[in-house]
Coordinates of C-alpha atoms and ligand atoms in Angstrom, one line a residue:
X22 CA 12.5 73.7 65.0
X23 CA 9.9 76.4 65.3
X24 CA 11.0 78.4 62.3
X25 CA 10.6 75.3 60.1
X26 CA 7.3 74.0 61.4
X27 CA 5.5 77.1 62.3
X28 CA 4.1 78.0 58.9
X29 CA 3.0 74.5 57.9
X30 CA 1.3 74.1 61.3
X31 CA -0.5 77.5 61.0
X32 CA -1.6 76.4 57.5
X33 CA -2.8 73.1 58.8
X34 CA -4.7 75.0 61.5
X35 CA -6.4 77.2 58.8
X36 CA -7.4 74.1 56.8
X37 CA -8.8 72.3 59.9
X38 CA -10.9 75.4 60.7
X39 CA -12.2 75.5 57.1
X40 CA -13.2 71.9 57.1
X41 CA -14.8 72.0 60.6
X42 CA -16.8 75.1 59.5
X43 CA -18.2 73.0 56.6
X44 CA -19.3 70.4 59.0
X45 CA -20.9 73.0 61.2
X46 CA -22.7 75.1 58.6
X47 CA -23.6 72.7 55.8
X48 CA -26.0 70.5 57.7
X49 CA -27.8 69.3 54.6
X50 CA -26.0 66.2 53.3
X51 CA -26.6 64.6 49.9
X52 CA -26.8 60.8 49.8
X53 CA -25.9 60.9 46.1
X54 CA -22.7 62.8 46.7
X55 CA -21.8 60.2 49.4
X56 CA -22.4 57.3 47.1
X57 CA -20.3 59.0 44.3
X58 CA -17.5 59.6 46.8
X59 CA -17.5 56.0 48.1
X60 CA -17.8 54.6 44.5
X61 CA -14.8 56.7 43.5
X62 CA -12.7 55.6 46.5
X63 CA -13.7 51.9 45.8
X64 CA -12.8 52.3 42.1
X65 CA -9.4 53.7 43.0
X66 CA -8.8 50.9 45.5
X67 CA -9.6 48.2 43.0
X68 CA -7.4 50.0 40.4
X69 CA -4.5 49.9 42.9
X70 CA -5.1 46.3 43.6
X71 CA -5.0 45.4 39.9
X72 CA -2.1 47.8 39.0
X73 CA 1.0 46.6 37.1
X74 CA 3.3 49.4 38.2
X75 CA 4.5 51.0 41.4
X76 CA 3.2 54.5 40.8
X77 CA 1.2 54.7 44.0
X78 CA 4.1 53.5 46.1
X79 CA 5.6 56.9 46.8
X80 CA 3.6 60.2 46.8
X81 CA 4.0 62.4 43.7
X82 CA 4.7 65.9 44.8
X83 CA 3.9 67.4 41.4
X84 CA 0.3 66.3 41.9
X85 CA -2.0 68.5 44.0
X86 CA -2.2 67.5 47.6
X87 CA -5.7 66.1 47.1
X88 CA -4.7 64.0 44.1
X89 CA -1.4 62.8 45.6
X90 CA -3.0 61.8 48.9
X91 CA -5.9 60.0 47.1
X92 CA -3.4 58.0 45.1
X93 CA -1.2 57.1 48.2
X94 CA -4.2 56.4 50.4
X95 CA -6.1 54.2 47.9
X96 CA -2.8 52.4 47.0
X97 CA -2.3 51.7 50.7
X98 CA -5.9 50.6 51.2
X99 CA -6.3 48.7 47.9
X100 CA -2.8 47.2 47.6
X101 CA -0.4 47.3 50.6
X102 CA -3.0 46.3 53.2
X103 CA -4.6 43.3 51.5
X104 CA -1.2 42.0 50.3
X105 CA 0.2 42.3 53.8
X106 CA -2.9 40.9 55.6
X107 CA -3.6 37.9 53.3
X108 CA -0.1 37.2 52.0
X109 CA -1.3 37.6 48.4
X110 CA 2.2 37.9 46.8
X111 CA 3.3 34.9 44.7
X112 CA 6.9 35.7 45.3
X113 CA 8.4 34.8 48.8
X114 CA 9.6 37.9 50.5
X115 CA 13.3 38.6 50.7
X116 CA 14.4 38.9 54.3
X117 CA 17.9 39.1 55.6
X118 CA 19.4 40.2 58.9
X119 CA 22.1 42.8 59.2
X120 CA 25.5 41.2 58.4
X121 CA 28.3 41.1 61.0
X122 CA 30.5 44.3 60.9
X123 CA 34.3 44.4 60.9
X124 CA 36.7 47.2 60.2
X125 CA 35.9 49.0 56.9
X126 CA 38.3 48.3 54.1
X127 CA 38.6 51.8 52.9
X128 CA 37.8 55.4 54.1
X129 CA 36.1 56.9 51.1
X130 CA 33.6 55.4 48.7
X131 CA 32.7 57.7 45.9
X132 CA 29.8 56.3 43.9
X133 CA 28.5 57.9 40.7
X134 CA 25.0 56.7 39.9
X135 CA 24.3 57.1 36.2
X136 CA 21.0 57.4 34.5
X137 CA 19.7 55.5 31.5
X138 CA 23.1 54.8 30.1
X139 CA 23.3 51.5 28.1
X140 CA 26.5 49.6 27.7
X141 CA 25.5 49.1 24.1
X142 CA 26.4 52.8 23.4
X143 CA 29.8 52.6 25.1
X144 CA 32.8 52.6 22.8
X145 CA 34.7 50.6 25.4
X146 CA 32.3 47.7 24.8
X147 CA 32.4 47.9 21.0
X148 CA 30.1 50.7 20.0
X149 CA 31.2 52.4 16.8
X150 CA 31.2 56.0 18.0
X151 CA 34.0 57.2 20.3
X152 CA 31.6 57.9 23.2
X153 CA 33.9 56.8 26.1
X154 CA 37.5 57.9 25.6
X155 CA 38.2 57.8 29.4
X156 CA 36.8 54.3 30.0
X157 CA 38.7 53.2 26.9
X158 CA 41.9 54.3 28.6
X159 CA 40.8 52.8 32.0
X160 CA 40.1 49.4 30.5
X161 CA 43.9 49.0 30.2
X162 CA 44.6 50.3 33.7
X163 CA 45.7 47.6 36.3
X164 CA 43.9 49.4 39.1
X165 CA 40.5 49.5 37.3
X166 CA 37.9 47.2 36.1
X167 CA 35.5 48.1 33.3
X168 CA 32.8 45.6 32.5
X169 CA 29.3 45.4 31.2
X170 CA 26.6 44.4 33.8
X171 CA 23.0 43.5 34.1
X172 CA 21.1 46.3 35.8
X173 CA 18.9 45.7 38.9
X174 CA 15.8 46.9 37.1
X175 CA 14.4 48.4 34.0
X176 CA 13.2 51.7 35.6
X177 CA 14.8 54.1 38.0
X178 CA 12.0 53.7 40.6
X179 CA 12.5 50.0 41.0
X180 CA 16.2 49.7 40.2
X181 CA 17.6 52.2 42.7
X182 CA 15.5 51.0 45.8
X183 CA 16.5 47.4 45.1
X184 CA 20.2 48.3 44.5
X185 CA 20.6 50.5 47.5
X186 CA 19.1 47.9 49.8
X187 CA 21.3 45.1 48.2
X188 CA 18.2 43.0 47.3
X189 CA 19.0 40.2 44.9
X190 CA 15.5 39.1 44.0
X191 CA 11.9 40.6 43.8
X192 CA 9.6 41.2 46.8
X193 CA 12.1 43.0 49.0
X194 CA 9.7 45.6 50.4
X195 CA 10.0 44.1 54.0
X196 CA 13.8 44.2 53.6
X197 CA 13.6 47.9 52.4
X198 CA 11.4 48.7 55.4
X199 CA 13.8 47.1 57.9
X200 CA 16.9 48.7 56.3
X201 CA 18.9 45.7 57.4
X202 CA 21.0 45.7 54.3
X203 CA 20.6 49.4 53.3
X204 CA 23.9 50.8 52.1
X205 CA 23.4 54.2 53.8
X206 CA 22.2 52.7 57.1
X207 CA 25.1 50.3 57.2
X208 CA 27.6 53.0 56.2
X209 CA 26.3 55.2 59.0
X210 CA 26.7 52.3 61.5
X211 CA 30.3 52.2 60.5
X212 CA 30.7 55.9 61.2
X213 CA 30.7 57.0 57.5
X214 CA 29.4 60.4 56.7
X215 CA 26.7 59.8 54.0
X216 CA 26.0 62.2 51.2
X217 CA 23.7 62.2 48.3
X218 CA 23.9 64.9 45.6
X219 CA 21.5 64.5 42.7
X220 CA 21.0 66.5 39.5
X221 CA 17.6 64.9 39.0
X222 CA 14.4 67.0 39.4
X223 CA 13.5 66.8 43.1
X224 CA 9.9 65.9 42.4
X225 CA 10.9 62.7 40.6
X226 CA 13.1 61.5 43.5
X227 CA 10.5 60.7 46.2
X228 CA 11.9 57.1 45.8
X229 CA 14.8 58.3 47.9
X230 CA 12.6 57.4 50.9
X231 CA 12.8 53.7 49.7
X232 CA 16.6 54.1 49.1
X233 CA 17.3 55.1 52.8
X234 CA 16.9 58.8 52.9
X235 CA 16.6 58.7 56.7
X236 CA 20.2 57.5 56.9
X237 CA 21.7 60.1 54.6
X238 CA 23.3 63.1 56.4
X239 CA 23.2 65.4 53.5
X240 CA 20.8 65.4 50.5
X241 CA 20.8 68.0 47.8
X242 CA 18.9 68.5 44.5
X243 CA 19.1 71.2 41.9
X244 CA 16.5 73.1 44.1
X245 CA 19.5 73.9 46.4
X246 CA 20.8 76.1 43.6
X247 CA 17.4 77.9 43.2
X248 CA 16.3 75.7 40.3
X249 CA 12.6 74.7 40.2
X250 CA 11.7 71.3 41.7
X251 CA 10.5 70.2 38.3
X252 CA 13.9 70.7 36.6
X253 CA 17.2 68.8 36.7
X254 CA 20.6 70.2 36.0
X255 CA 23.8 69.6 34.0
X256 CA 25.7 66.8 35.7
X257 CA 29.1 68.6 35.7
X258 CA 27.6 70.8 38.4
X259 CA 27.8 67.8 40.8
X260 CA 31.6 68.1 40.9
X261 CA 31.8 71.0 43.4
X262 CA 29.9 68.8 46.0
X263 CA 32.8 66.4 45.9
X264 CA 35.4 69.2 46.0
X265 CA 33.7 70.6 49.1
X266 CA 34.1 67.3 51.0
X267 CA 37.2 67.0 53.0
X268 CA 38.1 63.3 52.3
X269 CA 41.1 63.4 54.6
X270 CA 38.8 64.0 57.6
X271 CA 36.7 61.0 58.6
X272 CA 35.0 58.4 56.4
X273 CA 32.7 59.2 53.5
X274 CA 30.1 57.4 51.5
X275 CA 29.3 60.0 48.8
X276 CA 26.9 59.5 46.0
X277 CA 26.7 61.7 42.9
X278 CA 23.5 61.0 41.1
X279 CA 23.3 62.1 37.5
X280 CA 20.5 63.1 35.3
X281 CA 22.7 61.5 32.6
X282 CA 21.0 60.1 29.6
X283 CA 17.4 60.6 30.7
X284 CA 14.9 61.5 28.1
X285 CA 14.7 64.0 26.4
X286 CA 18.4 63.3 25.6
X287 CA 20.8 66.1 26.1
X288 CA 18.3 68.5 27.6
X289 CA 20.8 69.8 30.1
X290 CA 23.9 69.8 27.8
X291 CA 25.2 73.0 26.3
X292 CA 25.6 73.2 22.5
X293 CA 29.4 72.7 22.9
X294 CA 28.8 69.6 25.1
X295 CA 26.7 68.0 22.3
X296 CA 29.7 66.7 20.6
X297 CA 27.8 64.5 18.1
X298 CA 26.2 67.1 15.9
X299 CA 22.9 66.6 14.0
X300 CA 20.5 67.0 16.9
X301 CA 18.7 63.7 16.4
X302 CA 17.8 61.7 19.5
X303 CA 20.6 59.3 18.7
X304 CA 23.2 62.1 18.4
X305 CA 22.0 63.7 21.6
X306 CA 21.9 60.4 23.4
X307 CA 25.5 59.6 22.4
X308 CA 26.5 63.1 23.5
X309 CA 25.1 62.3 27.0
X310 CA 27.2 59.1 27.1
X311 CA 30.3 61.2 26.2
X312 CA 29.5 63.7 28.9
X313 CA 29.1 60.9 31.5
X314 CA 32.5 59.6 30.5
X315 CA 33.9 63.1 31.0
X316 CA 32.3 63.5 34.4
X317 CA 33.8 60.1 35.6
X318 CA 37.1 61.4 34.3
X319 CA 36.8 64.7 36.2
X320 CA 36.0 62.9 39.4
X321 CA 38.8 60.4 38.9
X322 CA 41.3 63.2 38.2
X323 CA 40.2 65.0 41.4
X324 CA 40.6 61.9 43.4
X325 CA 44.0 61.2 42.0
X326 CA 45.2 64.4 43.6
X327 CA 44.2 63.1 47.1
X328 CA 47.2 62.6 49.4
X329 CA 46.1 59.1 50.4
X330 CA 45.2 55.9 48.6
X331 CA 42.1 55.3 50.8
X332 CA 39.4 55.8 48.2
X333 CA 37.4 53.8 45.7
X334 CA 35.5 55.2 42.7
X335 CA 32.5 53.3 41.4
X336 CA 30.3 54.1 38.5
X337 CA 27.2 52.3 37.1
X338 CA 23.9 53.3 35.6
X339 CA 20.4 52.5 37.0
X340 CA 19.2 50.9 33.8
X341 CA 19.8 51.1 30.0
X342 CA 18.0 52.6 27.1
X343 CA 17.2 51.3 23.6
X344 CA 18.3 54.0 21.2
X345 CA 18.9 53.7 17.4
X346 CA 18.3 56.0 14.4
X347 CA 14.8 54.5 14.3
X348 CA 13.5 54.1 17.8
X349 CA 14.3 55.3 21.3
X350 CA 12.6 53.9 24.4
X351 CA 13.2 52.2 27.8
X352 CA 11.7 49.5 29.9
X353 CA 11.3 46.8 27.3
X354 CA 12.9 43.4 27.5
X355 CA 15.7 44.0 24.9
X356 CA 19.3 43.9 26.0
X357 CA 19.9 47.6 25.6
X358 CA 17.4 48.3 28.4
X359 CA 19.4 46.4 31.0
X360 CA 23.0 46.3 29.8
X361 CA 24.9 48.9 31.8
X362 CA 28.6 49.7 32.3
X363 CA 30.4 49.1 35.6
X364 CA 33.6 51.0 36.3
X365 CA 35.6 50.5 39.5
X366 CA 38.9 52.1 40.3
X367 CA 41.0 52.2 43.5
X368 CA 44.6 53.1 44.1
X369 CA 44.5 50.8 47.1
X370 CA 46.5 47.6 46.4
X371 CA 44.6 45.3 48.8
X372 CA 41.2 46.4 47.6
X373 CA 41.9 46.2 43.9
X374 CA 43.2 42.7 44.6
X375 CA 39.9 41.6 46.1
X376 CA 37.9 43.3 43.3
X377 CA 39.9 41.6 40.6
X378 CA 39.7 38.2 42.2
X379 CA 35.9 38.6 42.5
X380 CA 35.1 40.0 39.1
X381 CA 37.9 39.0 36.7
X382 CA 36.2 35.8 35.6
X383 CA 32.9 37.5 34.9
X384 CA 32.5 38.4 31.3
X385 CA 29.4 40.3 32.4
X386 CA 28.6 41.3 35.9
X387 CA 25.3 41.5 37.8
X388 CA 24.4 44.7 39.7
X389 CA 24.0 42.9 42.9
X390 CA 27.7 42.2 42.8
X391 CA 28.4 45.9 43.0
X392 CA 25.9 46.4 45.9
X393 CA 27.5 43.5 47.9
X394 CA 31.0 44.8 47.0
X395 CA 30.0 48.1 48.6
X396 CA 28.7 46.4 51.8
X397 CA 31.9 44.3 51.9
X398 CA 34.1 47.4 51.5
X399 CA 32.1 49.1 54.3
X400 CA 33.4 46.2 56.5
X401 CA 30.4 43.9 56.4
X402 CA 30.6 40.1 56.4
X403 CA 28.4 39.8 53.3
X404 CA 29.6 37.5 50.5
X405 CA 30.0 39.2 47.2
X406 CA 27.6 37.5 44.9
X407 CA 28.6 35.6 41.7
X408 CA 27.8 36.5 38.1
X409 CA 25.9 33.4 37.2
X410 CA 22.4 34.0 38.6
X411 CA 20.4 37.1 39.2
X412 CA 17.3 39.1 38.5
X413 CA 16.3 42.2 36.6
X414 CA 13.2 43.8 38.2
X415 CA 10.6 44.9 35.7
X416 CA 7.2 46.4 36.4
X417 CA 6.9 46.0 40.1
X418 CA 9.3 45.5 43.1
X419 CA 7.1 42.7 44.4
X420 CA 7.8 40.7 41.2
X421 CA 4.1 39.8 40.9
X422 CA 3.9 41.2 37.4
X423 CA 6.9 39.1 36.3
X424 CA 10.6 39.8 36.2
X425 CA 13.6 38.9 34.1
X426 CA 15.7 36.0 35.3
X427 CA 19.4 35.7 34.5
X428 CA 20.8 32.2 34.5
X429 CA 24.2 31.6 33.0
X430 CA 24.0 34.8 30.9
X431 CA 20.6 33.8 29.5
X432 CA 17.8 36.2 30.2
X433 CA 14.1 35.2 30.3
X434 CA 10.9 36.7 31.5
X435 CA 9.3 34.7 34.2
X436 CA 5.9 35.0 35.9
X437 CA 5.5 33.8 39.5
X438 CA 1.9 32.5 38.9
Ligands
LIG514 ZN1 16.6 55.8 35.4

């Protein structure tokens, strides 16, 4: 490990000497500075305690080290610790043991995780523009299901951690910590090789820690191609990561994580790829939907060439987006913010049978069904949830700032207090 840790350790040593030298030489202390310092830390702790978002939950690597650590430390002191010690949350914690494991139902799970793609802009669900020619065709295929679904959350940072830990309702931090139902951990326990390839900027993906990074064998970001940690990349560049994987050798749980339809829309598309001309946010957004459909098609075509029928391809988006010729935003309580597509295809006769039986009666799915389907496919004895009741996380993972409750396809905002 020496070649990896030597430089950070040396730098740490230099910093330590620097700070010790201050303590040694600057004997004169100022009471006013101390008071300002403690007032500032107290203010930051109170701010964390009263926060309505999860920004302090994971460090932000684009901040300076001082700023990033101040946020994390005061969030821990002001939020995590009191909530933990005095059980301040109004939502009961979600805790579930690891389900019983049996033989996996398939050898390869290829999961495309979309970004900000609302089902409201998918032609296959009735949108006027032809944004999804591939899904249009797949909707008629007997080995596929194409359905709209409620997303796990309204933002990436709360949707993906809850999804990848198969958490059906708010306040699952303890569950996330335990990893008992983490998709990557449970895949590894079944001897799957776990891969996560993302076209998102690396600095925005610190949440991967909450998604189970420690159980992923191979993680890549655009930085691997020499791109800055602050930049994402064109999603079609994810395809080679799949092509490099030998699916005939061992079992694989491989995630391709798109930049997709993230704002600013179409930033990583070439001019040819922007098939809806006009360059308005709406045109560019629809072009990103078209390109996601194209990516799914490319992955599907590649998998079709595999010699065996031991794979399943799943696509869904983390949350939606509200885009028209007048407004564009995300995170609000309108349907476009949480309506997302779900596409599942497998050539495996037994598995498609199970999937159809589970989902055929659902006119609209709930993301948790997809998460439990993955656990089920990995061989775990976890029932696939129904499409009647569920939750869309909004604001905070704890649910203390309210969340959207789905009951019988009606969505309403509820507050725990
Ligand atoms: Zn997102």
